[in-house]
Tab-separated table of C-alpha atoms in Angstrom:
chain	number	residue	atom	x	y	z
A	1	UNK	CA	-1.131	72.359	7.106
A	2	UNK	CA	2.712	71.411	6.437
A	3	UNK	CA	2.459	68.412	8.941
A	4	UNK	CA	-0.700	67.282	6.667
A	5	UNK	CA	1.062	68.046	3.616
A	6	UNK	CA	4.277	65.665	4.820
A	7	UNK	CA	2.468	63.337	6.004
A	8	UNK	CA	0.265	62.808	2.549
A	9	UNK	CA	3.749	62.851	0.862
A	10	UNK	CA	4.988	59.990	3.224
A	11	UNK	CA	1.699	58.029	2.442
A	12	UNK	CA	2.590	58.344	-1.611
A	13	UNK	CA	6.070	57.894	-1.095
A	14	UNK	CA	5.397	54.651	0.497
A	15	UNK	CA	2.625	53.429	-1.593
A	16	UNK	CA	4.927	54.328	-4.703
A	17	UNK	CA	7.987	52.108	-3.457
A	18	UNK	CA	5.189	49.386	-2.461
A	19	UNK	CA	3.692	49.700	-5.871
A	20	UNK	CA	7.571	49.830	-7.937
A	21	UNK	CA	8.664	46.724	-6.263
A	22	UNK	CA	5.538	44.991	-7.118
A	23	UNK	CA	6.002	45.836	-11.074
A	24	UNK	CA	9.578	44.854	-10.105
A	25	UNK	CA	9.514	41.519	-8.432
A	26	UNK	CA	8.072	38.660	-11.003
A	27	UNK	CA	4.492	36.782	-9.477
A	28	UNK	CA	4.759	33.854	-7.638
A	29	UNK	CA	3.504	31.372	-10.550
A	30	UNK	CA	5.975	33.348	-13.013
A	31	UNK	CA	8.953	33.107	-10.595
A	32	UNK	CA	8.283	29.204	-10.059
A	33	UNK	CA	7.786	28.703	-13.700
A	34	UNK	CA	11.074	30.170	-14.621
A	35	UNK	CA	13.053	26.611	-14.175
A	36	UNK	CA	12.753	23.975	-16.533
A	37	UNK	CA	10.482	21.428	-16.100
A	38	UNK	CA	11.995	18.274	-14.484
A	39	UNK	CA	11.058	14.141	-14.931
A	40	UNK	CA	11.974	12.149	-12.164
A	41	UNK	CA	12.289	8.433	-12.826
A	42	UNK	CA	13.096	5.428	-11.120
A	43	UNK	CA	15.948	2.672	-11.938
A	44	UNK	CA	14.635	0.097	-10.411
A	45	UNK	CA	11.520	-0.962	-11.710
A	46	UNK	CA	11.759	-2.753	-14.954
A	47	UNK	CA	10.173	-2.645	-16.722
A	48	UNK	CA	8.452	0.097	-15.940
A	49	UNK	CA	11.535	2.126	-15.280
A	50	UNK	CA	14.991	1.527	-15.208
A	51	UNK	CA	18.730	2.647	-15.531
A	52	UNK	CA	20.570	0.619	-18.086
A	53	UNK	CA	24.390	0.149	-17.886
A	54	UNK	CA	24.992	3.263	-20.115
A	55	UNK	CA	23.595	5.131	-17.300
A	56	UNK	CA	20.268	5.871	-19.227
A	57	UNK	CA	16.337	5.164	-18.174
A	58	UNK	CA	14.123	2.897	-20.152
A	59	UNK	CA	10.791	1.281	-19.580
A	60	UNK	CA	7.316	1.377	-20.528
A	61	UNK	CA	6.504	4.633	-18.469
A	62	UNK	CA	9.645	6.115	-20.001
A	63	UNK	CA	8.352	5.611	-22.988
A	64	UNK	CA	5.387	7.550	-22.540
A	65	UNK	CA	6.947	10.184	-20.935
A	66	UNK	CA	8.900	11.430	-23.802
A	67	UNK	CA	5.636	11.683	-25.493
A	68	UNK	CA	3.939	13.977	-22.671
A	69	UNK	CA	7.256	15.824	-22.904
A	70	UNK	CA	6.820	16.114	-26.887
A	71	UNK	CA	3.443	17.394	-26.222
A	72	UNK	CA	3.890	19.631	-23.378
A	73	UNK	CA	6.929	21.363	-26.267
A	74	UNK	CA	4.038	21.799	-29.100
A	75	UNK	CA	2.078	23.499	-26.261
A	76	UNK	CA	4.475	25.561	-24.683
A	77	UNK	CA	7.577	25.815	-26.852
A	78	UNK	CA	8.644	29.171	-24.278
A	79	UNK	CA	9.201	26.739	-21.238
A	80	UNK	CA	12.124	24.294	-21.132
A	81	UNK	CA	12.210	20.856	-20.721
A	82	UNK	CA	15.577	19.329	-18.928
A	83	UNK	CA	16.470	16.529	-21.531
A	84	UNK	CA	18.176	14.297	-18.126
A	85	UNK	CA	15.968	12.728	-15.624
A	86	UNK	CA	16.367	12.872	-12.025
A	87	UNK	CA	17.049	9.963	-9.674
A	88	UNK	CA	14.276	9.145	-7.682
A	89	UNK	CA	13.819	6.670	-5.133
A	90	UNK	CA	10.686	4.964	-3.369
A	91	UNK	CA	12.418	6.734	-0.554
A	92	UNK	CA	12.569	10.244	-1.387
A	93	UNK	CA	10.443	10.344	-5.012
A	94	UNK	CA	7.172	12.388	-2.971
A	95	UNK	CA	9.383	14.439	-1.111
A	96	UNK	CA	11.197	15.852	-4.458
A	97	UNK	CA	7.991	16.344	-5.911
A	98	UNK	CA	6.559	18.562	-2.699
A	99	UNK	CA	9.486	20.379	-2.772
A	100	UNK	CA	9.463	21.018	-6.292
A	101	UNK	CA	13.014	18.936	-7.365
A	102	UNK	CA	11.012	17.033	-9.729
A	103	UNK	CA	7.732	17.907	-11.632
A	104	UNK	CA	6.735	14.080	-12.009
A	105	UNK	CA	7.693	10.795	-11.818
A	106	UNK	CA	7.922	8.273	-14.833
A	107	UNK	CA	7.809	4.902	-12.865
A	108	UNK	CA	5.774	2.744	-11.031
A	109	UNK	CA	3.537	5.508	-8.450
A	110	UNK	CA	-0.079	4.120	-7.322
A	111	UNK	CA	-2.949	6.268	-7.068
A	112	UNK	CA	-3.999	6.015	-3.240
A	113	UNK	CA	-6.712	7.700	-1.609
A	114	UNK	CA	-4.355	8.971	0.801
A	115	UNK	CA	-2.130	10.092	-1.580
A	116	UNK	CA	-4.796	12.403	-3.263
A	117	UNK	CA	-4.762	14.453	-0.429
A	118	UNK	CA	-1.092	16.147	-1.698
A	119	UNK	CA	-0.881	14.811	-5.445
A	120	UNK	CA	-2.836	15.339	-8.201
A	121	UNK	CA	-2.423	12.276	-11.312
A	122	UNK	CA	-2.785	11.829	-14.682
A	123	UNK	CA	-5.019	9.564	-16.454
A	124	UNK	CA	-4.031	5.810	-15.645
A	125	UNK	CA	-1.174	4.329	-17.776
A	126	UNK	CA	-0.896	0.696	-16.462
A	127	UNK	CA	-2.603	-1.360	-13.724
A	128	UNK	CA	-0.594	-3.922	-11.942
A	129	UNK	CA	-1.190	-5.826	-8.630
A	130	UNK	CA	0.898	-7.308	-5.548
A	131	UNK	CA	2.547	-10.725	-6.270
A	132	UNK	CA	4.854	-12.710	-4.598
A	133	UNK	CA	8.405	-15.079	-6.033
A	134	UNK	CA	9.411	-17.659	-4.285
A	135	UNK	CA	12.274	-20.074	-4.885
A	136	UNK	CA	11.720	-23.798	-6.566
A	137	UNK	CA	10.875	-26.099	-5.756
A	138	UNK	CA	11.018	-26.282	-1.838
A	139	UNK	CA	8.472	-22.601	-1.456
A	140	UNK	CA	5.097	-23.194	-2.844
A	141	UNK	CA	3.264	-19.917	-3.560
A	142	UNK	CA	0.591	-18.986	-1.401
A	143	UNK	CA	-2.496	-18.278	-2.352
A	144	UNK	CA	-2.898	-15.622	0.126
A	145	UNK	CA	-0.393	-14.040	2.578
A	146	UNK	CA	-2.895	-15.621	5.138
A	147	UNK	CA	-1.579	-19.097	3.942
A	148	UNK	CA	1.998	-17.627	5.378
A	149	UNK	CA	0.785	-17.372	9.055
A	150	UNK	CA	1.959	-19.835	10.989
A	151	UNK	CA	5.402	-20.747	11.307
A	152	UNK	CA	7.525	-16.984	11.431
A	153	UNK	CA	8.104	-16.697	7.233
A	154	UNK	CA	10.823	-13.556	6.711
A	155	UNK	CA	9.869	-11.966	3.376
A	156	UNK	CA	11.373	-8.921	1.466
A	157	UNK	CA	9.396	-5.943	0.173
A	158	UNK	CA	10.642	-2.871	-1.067
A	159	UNK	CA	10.439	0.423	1.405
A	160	UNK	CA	7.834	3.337	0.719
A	161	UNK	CA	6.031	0.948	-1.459
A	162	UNK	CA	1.767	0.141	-1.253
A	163	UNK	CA	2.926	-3.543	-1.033
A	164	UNK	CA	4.885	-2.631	2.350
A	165	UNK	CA	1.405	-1.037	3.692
A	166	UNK	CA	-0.443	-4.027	2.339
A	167	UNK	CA	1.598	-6.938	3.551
A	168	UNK	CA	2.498	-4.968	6.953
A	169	UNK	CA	-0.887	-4.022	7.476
A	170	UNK	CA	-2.337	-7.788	6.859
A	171	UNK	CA	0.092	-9.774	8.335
A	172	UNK	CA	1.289	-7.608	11.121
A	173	UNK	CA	3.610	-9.858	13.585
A	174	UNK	CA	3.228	-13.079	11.881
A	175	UNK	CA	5.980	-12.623	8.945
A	176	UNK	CA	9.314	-11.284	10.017
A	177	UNK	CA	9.446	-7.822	7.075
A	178	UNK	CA	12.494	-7.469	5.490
A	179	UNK	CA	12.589	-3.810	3.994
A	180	UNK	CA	14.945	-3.321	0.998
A	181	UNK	CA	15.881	0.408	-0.780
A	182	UNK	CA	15.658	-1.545	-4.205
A	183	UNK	CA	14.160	-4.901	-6.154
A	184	UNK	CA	17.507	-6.093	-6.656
A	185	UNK	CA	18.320	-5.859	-2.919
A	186	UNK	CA	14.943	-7.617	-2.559
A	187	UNK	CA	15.107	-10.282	-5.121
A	188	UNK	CA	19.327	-11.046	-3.888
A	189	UNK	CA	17.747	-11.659	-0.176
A	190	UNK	CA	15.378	-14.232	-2.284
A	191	UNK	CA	18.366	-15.801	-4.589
A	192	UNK	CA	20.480	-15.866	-1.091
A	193	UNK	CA	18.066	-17.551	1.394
A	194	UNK	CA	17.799	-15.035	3.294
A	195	UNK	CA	14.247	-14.490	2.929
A	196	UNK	CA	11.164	-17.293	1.843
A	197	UNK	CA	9.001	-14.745	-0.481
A	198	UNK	CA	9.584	-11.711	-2.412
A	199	UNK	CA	6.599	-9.438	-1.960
A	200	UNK	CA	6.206	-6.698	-5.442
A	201	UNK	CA	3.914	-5.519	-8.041
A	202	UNK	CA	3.934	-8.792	-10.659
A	203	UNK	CA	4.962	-6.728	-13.806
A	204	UNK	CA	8.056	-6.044	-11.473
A	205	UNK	CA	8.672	-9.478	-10.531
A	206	UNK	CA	8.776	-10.978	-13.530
A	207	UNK	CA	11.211	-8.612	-14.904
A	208	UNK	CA	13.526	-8.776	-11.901
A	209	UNK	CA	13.226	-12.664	-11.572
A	210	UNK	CA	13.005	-12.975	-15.428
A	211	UNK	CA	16.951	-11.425	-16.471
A	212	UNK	CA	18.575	-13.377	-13.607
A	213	UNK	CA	20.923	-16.311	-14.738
A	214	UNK	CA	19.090	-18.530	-12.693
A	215	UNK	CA	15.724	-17.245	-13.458
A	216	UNK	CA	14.080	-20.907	-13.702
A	217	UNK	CA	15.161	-21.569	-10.224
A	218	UNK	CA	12.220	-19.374	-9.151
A	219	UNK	CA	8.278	-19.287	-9.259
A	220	UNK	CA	6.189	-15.761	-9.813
A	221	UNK	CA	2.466	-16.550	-8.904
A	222	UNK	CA	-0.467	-16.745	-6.658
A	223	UNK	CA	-3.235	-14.060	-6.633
A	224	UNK	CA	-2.587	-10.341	-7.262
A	225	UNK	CA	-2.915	-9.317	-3.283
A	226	UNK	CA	-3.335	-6.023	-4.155
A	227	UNK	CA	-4.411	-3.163	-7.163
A	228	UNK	CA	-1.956	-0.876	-8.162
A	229	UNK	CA	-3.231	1.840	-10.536
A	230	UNK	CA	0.025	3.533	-12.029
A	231	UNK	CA	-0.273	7.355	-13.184
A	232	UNK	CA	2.025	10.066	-13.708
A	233	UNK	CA	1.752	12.387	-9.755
A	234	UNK	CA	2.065	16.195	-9.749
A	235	UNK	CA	2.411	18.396	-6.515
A	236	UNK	CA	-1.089	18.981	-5.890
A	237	UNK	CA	-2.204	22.668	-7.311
A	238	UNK	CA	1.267	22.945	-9.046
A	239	UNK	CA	1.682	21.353	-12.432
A	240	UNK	CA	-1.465	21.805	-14.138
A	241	UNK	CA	-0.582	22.545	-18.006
A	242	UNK	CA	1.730	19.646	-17.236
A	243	UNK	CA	-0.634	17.427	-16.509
A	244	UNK	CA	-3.445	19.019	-18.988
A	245	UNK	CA	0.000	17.818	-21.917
A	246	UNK	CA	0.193	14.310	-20.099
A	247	UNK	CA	-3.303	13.253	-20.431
A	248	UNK	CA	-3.970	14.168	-23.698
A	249	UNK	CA	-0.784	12.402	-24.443
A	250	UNK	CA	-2.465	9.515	-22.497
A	251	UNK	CA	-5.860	9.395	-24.509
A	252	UNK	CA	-3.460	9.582	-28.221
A	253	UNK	CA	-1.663	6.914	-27.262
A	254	UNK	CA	-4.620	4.900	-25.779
A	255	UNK	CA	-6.997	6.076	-29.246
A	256	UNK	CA	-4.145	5.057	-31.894
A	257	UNK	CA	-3.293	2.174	-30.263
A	258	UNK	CA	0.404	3.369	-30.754
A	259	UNK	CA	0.466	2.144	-26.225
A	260	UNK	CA	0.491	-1.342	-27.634
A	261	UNK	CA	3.684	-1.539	-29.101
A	262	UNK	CA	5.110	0.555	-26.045
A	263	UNK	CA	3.570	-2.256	-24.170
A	264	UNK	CA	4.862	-4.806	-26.605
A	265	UNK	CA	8.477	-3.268	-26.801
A	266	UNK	CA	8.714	-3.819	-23.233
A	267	UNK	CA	6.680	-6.885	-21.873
A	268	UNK	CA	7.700	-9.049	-25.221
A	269	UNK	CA	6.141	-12.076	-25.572
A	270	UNK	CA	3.282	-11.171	-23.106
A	271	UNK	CA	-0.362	-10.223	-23.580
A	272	UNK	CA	-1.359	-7.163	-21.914
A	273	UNK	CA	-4.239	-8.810	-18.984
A	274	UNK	CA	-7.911	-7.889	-19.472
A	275	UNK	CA	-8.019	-5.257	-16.684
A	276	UNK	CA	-4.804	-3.810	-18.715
A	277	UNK	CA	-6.562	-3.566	-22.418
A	278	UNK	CA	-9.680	-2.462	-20.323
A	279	UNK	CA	-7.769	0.803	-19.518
A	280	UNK	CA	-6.444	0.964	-23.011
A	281	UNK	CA	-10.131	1.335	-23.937
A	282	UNK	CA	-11.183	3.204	-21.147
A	283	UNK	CA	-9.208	6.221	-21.562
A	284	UNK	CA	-8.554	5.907	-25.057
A	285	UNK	CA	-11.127	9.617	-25.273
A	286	UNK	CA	-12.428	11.120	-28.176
A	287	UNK	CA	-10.007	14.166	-29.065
């Protein structure tokens, strides 16, 4: 009867300690939640994102950004929002965002089919395609990469970019691929000679070629080679009030039409292409 007795008192004993450090130790979600929420953004990508020389980012997807972040505030004024963005590269941007650096990016990230598989997105906020720059007046654009085969061509295209895939995956041995960390590597192998096209997204090119000295020494053209639908990524399962603030900041911006002078303030002097001001419309949503 005592052995019964101890042992019933071991059993409650041990649920009891199982059951204090449960009420003790914060849930998962809470514990993760307890850091503020971080923007990663890229400063490289004008002008989508960039770093100026005062050390902070600009660009269109900037821009919206602080809106999501204004929103995600009225939502959830308990949770903090780290006023600095983190550095992110094309190198290590889905990496920080697995591991939980970063809760999004604010730059130039494609929605991919394979990329669904660990990300979750937004609502679109800007649709671009691959292009190509080429120096005057001795490099004609192609029309095609296939136009390219032939004669070995070297070409620069940013690393961990859908361009890379595309141009890599199209061309395989016949171009000599030139990976670069950054655009400005990328577009300084162009101004150099080093390389005979510049492979990016053509918002991207004509920013980078467009603020050189020199800019009118080079040609931006041929088809888009490629679709690039930009949204803001989360860590798939991880963010989702985040992203529930972000697309409602999305659809405001879209419905007021307030995204046109982010658009304006950013791409002066250029009208927004018909697949662009289709997306305005598309996700501009009832509230």
């Amino acid at each position: 009867m005592t052995d019964a007795s101890g042992r019933r008192d071991g059993i409650r004993a041990a649920v009891l300690s199982v059951l204090i450090l449960t009420l003790l130790l914060p849930p998962a979600a809470e514990a993760a939640e307890a850091g503020a929420i971080r923007f990663g953004a890229r400063a490289d990508a004008p002008p989508i994102s960039y770093r100026t020389a005062d050390g902070r980012f600009r660009g269109y997807a900037i821009d919206i950004c602080e809106e999501v972040k204004k929103a995600y505030r009225a939502r959830h004024p308990e949770r903090e929002i780290a006023e600095d963005y983190v550095l992110v590269t094309t190198a290590d941007r889905q990496e920080k965002l697995l591991s939980g650096e970063i809760d999004t990016v604010c730059g130039p990230f494609s929605i991919t089919e394979s990329r669904m598989a660990d990300f979750d997105f937004s609502f679109l906020i800007f649709v671009s395609g691959g292009s190509v720059a080429a120096r005057r007046p001795s490099s004609v654009i192609p029309a095609a990469p296939q136009a390219m085969q032939g004669a070995l061509q070297r070409v620069a295209v940013v690393s961990e970019t859908t361009t890379l895939e595309f141009i890599e995956s199209l061309l395989g041995t016949s171009v000599e691929v030139d990976r670069k960390a950054t655009h400005d590597e990328a577009f300084a192998a162009l101004a150099a000679g080093a390389v005979t096209y510049y492979f990016a997204d053509r918002a991207i090119l004509n920013a980078v070629v467009g603020r050189a000295d020199n800019a009118g020494d080079f040609l931006v053209g041929g088809k888009f080679l490629t679709y690039e639908p930009y949204a803001l990524p989360f860590a798939k399962g991880r963010s989702p009030e985040l992203r529930d603030a972000a697309n409602a900041t999305i659809a405001e911006l879209f419905r007021s039409r307030r995204i046109h002078a982010i658009y304006e303030n950013h791409f002066p002097g250029q009208r927004p292409s018909d697949l662009l001001q289709s997306l305005f419309q598309l996700y501009a949503l009832p509230k």
